[in-house]
Amino acid sequence: MQAGKLQHRIELQRLSETPGPHRHVVQTWTTYASGKAELRQSGLSEFLTTFGEGVSNNAVFLLRWVPGVAVSDRILHGGKVWNIVAIAEIGRRKGIELRAVAA
């Protein structure tokens, strides 16, 4: 992961619940981290498993270490929402790789 390749602005969002009017619980997505990431196409194995569904629905985001990222979170990039399906640590808290599927 090189600094020059971190060109895509992303936001990491988490679902939160807040009390709304009339004692109803309102679920909203709130941004808890933002920064730059490297965007890669999904690998060959993802291409073969999603043949016919459109490869543009899968992506891999590489970014600097952010603590607490979970699979239940989502990525907002370029006005498009991506659901995180897998997380891998790069090095020892150097960075993270987020595999995502377009929502």
C-alpha positions as protocol buffer text, in pm:
chain_id: "A"
residue {
  index: 1
  type: MET
  ca { x: 0 y: 0 z: 0 }
}
residue {
  index: 2
  type: GLN
  ca { x: 165 y: 317 z: -123 }
}
residue {
  index: 3
  type: ALA
  ca { x: 59 y: 668 z: -28 }
}
residue {
  index: 4
  type: GLY
  ca { x: 40 y: 776 z: -393 }
}
residue {
  index: 5
  type: LYS
  ca { x: -222 y: 513 z: -469 }
}
residue {
  index: 6
  type: LEU
  ca { x: -463 y: 625 z: -197 }
}
residue {
  index: 7
  type: GLN
  ca { x: -667 y: 842 z: -433 }
}
residue {
  index: 8
  type: HIS
  ca { x: -1030 y: 754 z: -361 }
}
residue {
  index: 9
  type: ARG
  ca { x: -1223 y: 935 z: -86 }
}
residue {
  index: 10
  type: ILE
  ca { x: -1432 y: 700 z: 125 }
}
residue {
  index: 11
  type: GLU
  ca { x: -1645 y: 714 z: 437 }
}
residue {
  index: 12
  type: LEU
  ca { x: -1695 y: 426 z: 679 }
}
residue {
  index: 13
  type: GLN
  ca { x: -2046 y: 420 z: 818 }
}
residue {
  index: 14
  type: ARG
  ca { x: -2212 y: 231 z: 1101 }
}
residue {
  index: 15
  type: LEU
  ca { x: -2581 y: 175 z: 1167 }
}
residue {
  index: 16
  type: SER
  ca { x: -2695 y: 350 z: 1482 }
}
residue {
  index: 17
  type: GLU
  ca { x: -3029 y: 369 z: 1659 }
}
residue {
  index: 18
  type: THR
  ca { x: -3165 y: 689 z: 1807 }
}
residue {
  index: 19
  type: PRO
  ca { x: -3496 y: 757 z: 1973 }
}
residue {
  index: 20
  type: GLY
  ca { x: -3726 y: 938 z: 1735 }
}
residue {
  index: 21
  type: PRO
  ca { x: -4057 y: 1112 z: 1775 }
}
residue {
  index: 22
  type: HIS
  ca { x: -4337 y: 920 z: 1942 }
}
residue {
  index: 23
  type: ARG
  ca { x: -4090 y: 679 z: 2110 }
}
residue {
  index: 24
  type: HIS
  ca { x: -4003 y: 502 z: 1787 }
}
residue {
  index: 25
  type: VAL
  ca { x: -3645 y: 391 z: 1728 }
}
residue {
  index: 26
  type: VAL
  ca { x: -3495 y: 544 z: 1416 }
}
residue {
  index: 27
  type: GLN
  ca { x: -3204 y: 367 z: 1244 }
}
residue {
  index: 28
  type: THR
  ca { x: -2957 y: 589 z: 1061 }
}
residue {
  index: 29
  type: TRP
  ca { x: -2613 y: 541 z: 906 }
}
residue {
  index: 30
  type: THR
  ca { x: -2352 y: 765 z: 1066 }
}
residue {
  index: 31
  type: THR
  ca { x: -1999 y: 824 z: 940 }
}
residue {
  index: 32
  type: TYR
  ca { x: -1735 y: 731 z: 1198 }
}
residue {
  index: 33
  type: ALA
  ca { x: -1423 y: 752 z: 978 }
}
residue {
  index: 34
  type: SER
  ca { x: -1327 y: 905 z: 648 }
}
residue {
  index: 35
  type: GLY
  ca { x: -1011 y: 913 z: 444 }
}
residue {
  index: 36
  type: LYS
  ca { x: -846 y: 797 z: 126 }
}
residue {
  index: 37
  type: ALA
  ca { x: -821 y: 442 z: -5 }
}
residue {
  index: 38
  type: GLU
  ca { x: -684 y: 247 z: -296 }
}
residue {
  index: 39
  type: LEU
  ca { x: -956 y: 85 z: -503 }
}
residue {
  index: 40
  type: ARG
  ca { x: -878 y: -247 z: -672 }
}
residue {
  index: 41
  type: GLN
  ca { x: -1085 y: -472 z: -888 }
}
residue {
  index: 42
  type: SER
  ca { x: -1190 y: -799 z: -729 }
}
residue {
  index: 43
  type: GLY
  ca { x: -971 y: -1101 z: -791 }
}
residue {
  index: 44
  type: LEU
  ca { x: -1015 y: -1384 z: -1038 }
}
residue {
  index: 45
  type: SER
  ca { x: -1198 y: -1609 z: -790 }
}
residue {
  index: 46
  type: GLU
  ca { x: -1465 y: -1343 z: -732 }
}
residue {
  index: 47
  type: PHE
  ca { x: -1493 y: -1294 z: -1109 }
}
residue {
  index: 48
  type: LEU
  ca { x: -1559 y: -1664 z: -1164 }
}
residue {
  index: 49
  type: THR
  ca { x: -1814 y: -1694 z: -882 }
}
residue {
  index: 50
  type: THR
  ca { x: -2008 y: -1387 z: -997 }
}
residue {
  index: 51
  type: PHE
  ca { x: -1997 y: -1458 z: -1371 }
}
residue {
  index: 52
  type: GLY
  ca { x: -2307 y: -1310 z: -1530 }
}
residue {
  index: 53
  type: GLU
  ca { x: -2390 y: -1089 z: -1231 }
}
residue {
  index: 54
  type: GLY
  ca { x: -2153 y: -808 z: -1328 }
}
residue {
  index: 55
  type: VAL
  ca { x: -1805 y: -774 z: -1191 }
}
residue {
  index: 56
  type: SER
  ca { x: -1857 y: -405 z: -1117 }
}
residue {
  index: 57
  type: ASN
  ca { x: -2051 y: -512 z: -806 }
}
residue {
  index: 58
  type: ASN
  ca { x: -1734 y: -630 z: -627 }
}
residue {
  index: 59
  type: ALA
  ca { x: -1441 y: -419 z: -509 }
}
residue {
  index: 60
  type: VAL
  ca { x: -1143 y: -427 z: -275 }
}
residue {
  index: 61
  type: PHE
  ca { x: -1058 y: -113 z: -76 }
}
residue {
  index: 62
  type: LEU
  ca { x: -709 y: -80 z: 79 }
}
residue {
  index: 63
  type: LEU
  ca { x: -672 y: 187 z: 345 }
}
residue {
  index: 64
  type: ARG
  ca { x: -465 y: 283 z: 643 }
}
residue {
  index: 65
  type: TRP
  ca { x: -545 y: 116 z: 975 }
}
residue {
  index: 66
  type: VAL
  ca { x: -878 y: 211 z: 1130 }
}
residue {
  index: 67
  type: PRO
  ca { x: -964 y: 36 z: 1459 }
}
residue {
  index: 68
  type: GLY
  ca { x: -1304 y: -122 z: 1506 }
}
residue {
  index: 69
  type: VAL
  ca { x: -1415 y: -178 z: 1147 }
}
residue {
  index: 70
  type: ALA
  ca { x: -1678 y: -454 z: 1133 }
}
residue {
  index: 71
  type: VAL
  ca { x: -1852 y: -653 z: 862 }
}
residue {
  index: 72
  type: SER
  ca { x: -2179 y: -490 z: 965 }
}
residue {
  index: 73
  type: ASP
  ca { x: -2041 y: -150 z: 856 }
}
residue {
  index: 74
  type: ARG
  ca { x: -2057 y: -7 z: 505 }
}
residue {
  index: 75
  type: ILE
  ca { x: -1845 y: 209 z: 273 }
}
residue {
  index: 76
  type: LEU
  ca { x: -1966 y: 519 z: 94 }
}
residue {
  index: 77
  type: HIS
  ca { x: -1759 y: 595 z: -217 }
}
residue {
  index: 78
  type: GLY
  ca { x: -1850 y: 823 z: -504 }
}
residue {
  index: 79
  type: GLY
  ca { x: -2217 y: 831 z: -409 }
}
residue {
  index: 80
  type: LYS
  ca { x: -2235 y: 449 z: -412 }
}
residue {
  index: 81
  type: VAL
  ca { x: -2290 y: 231 z: -107 }
}
residue {
  index: 82
  type: TRP
  ca { x: -2076 y: -80 z: -55 }
}
residue {
  index: 83
  type: ASN
  ca { x: -2147 y: -352 z: 203 }
}
residue {
  index: 84
  type: ILE
  ca { x: -1834 y: -495 z: 365 }
}
residue {
  index: 85
  type: VAL
  ca { x: -1816 y: -874 z: 331 }
}
residue {
  index: 86
  type: ALA
  ca { x: -1458 y: -946 z: 449 }
}
residue {
  index: 87
  type: ILE
  ca { x: -1183 y: -769 z: 642 }
}
residue {
  index: 88
  type: ALA
  ca { x: -811 y: -852 z: 635 }
}
residue {
  index: 89
  type: GLU
  ca { x: -535 y: -683 z: 830 }
}
residue {
  index: 90
  type: ILE
  ca { x: -229 y: -570 z: 633 }
}
residue {
  index: 91
  type: GLY
  ca { x: 87 y: -599 z: 837 }
}
residue {
  index: 92
  type: ARG
  ca { x: 64 y: -527 z: 1206 }
}
residue {
  index: 93
  type: ARG
  ca { x: -194 y: -248 z: 1220 }
}
residue {
  index: 94
  type: LYS
  ca { x: -43 y: -90 z: 909 }
}
residue {
  index: 95
  type: GLY
  ca { x: -356 y: -107 z: 696 }
}
residue {
  index: 96
  type: ILE
  ca { x: -675 y: -301 z: 625 }
}
residue {
  index: 97
  type: GLU
  ca { x: -821 y: -461 z: 317 }
}
residue {
  index: 98
  type: LEU
  ca { x: -1198 y: -439 z: 286 }
}
residue {
  index: 99
  type: ARG
  ca { x: -1375 y: -662 z: 36 }
}
residue {
  index: 100
  type: ALA
  ca { x: -1708 y: -514 z: -52 }
}
residue {
  index: 101
  type: VAL
  ca { x: -2019 y: -571 z: -262 }
}
residue {
  index: 102
  type: ALA
  ca { x: -2231 y: -291 z: -404 }
}
residue {
  index: 103
  type: ALA
  ca { x: -2557 y: -250 z: -219 }
}
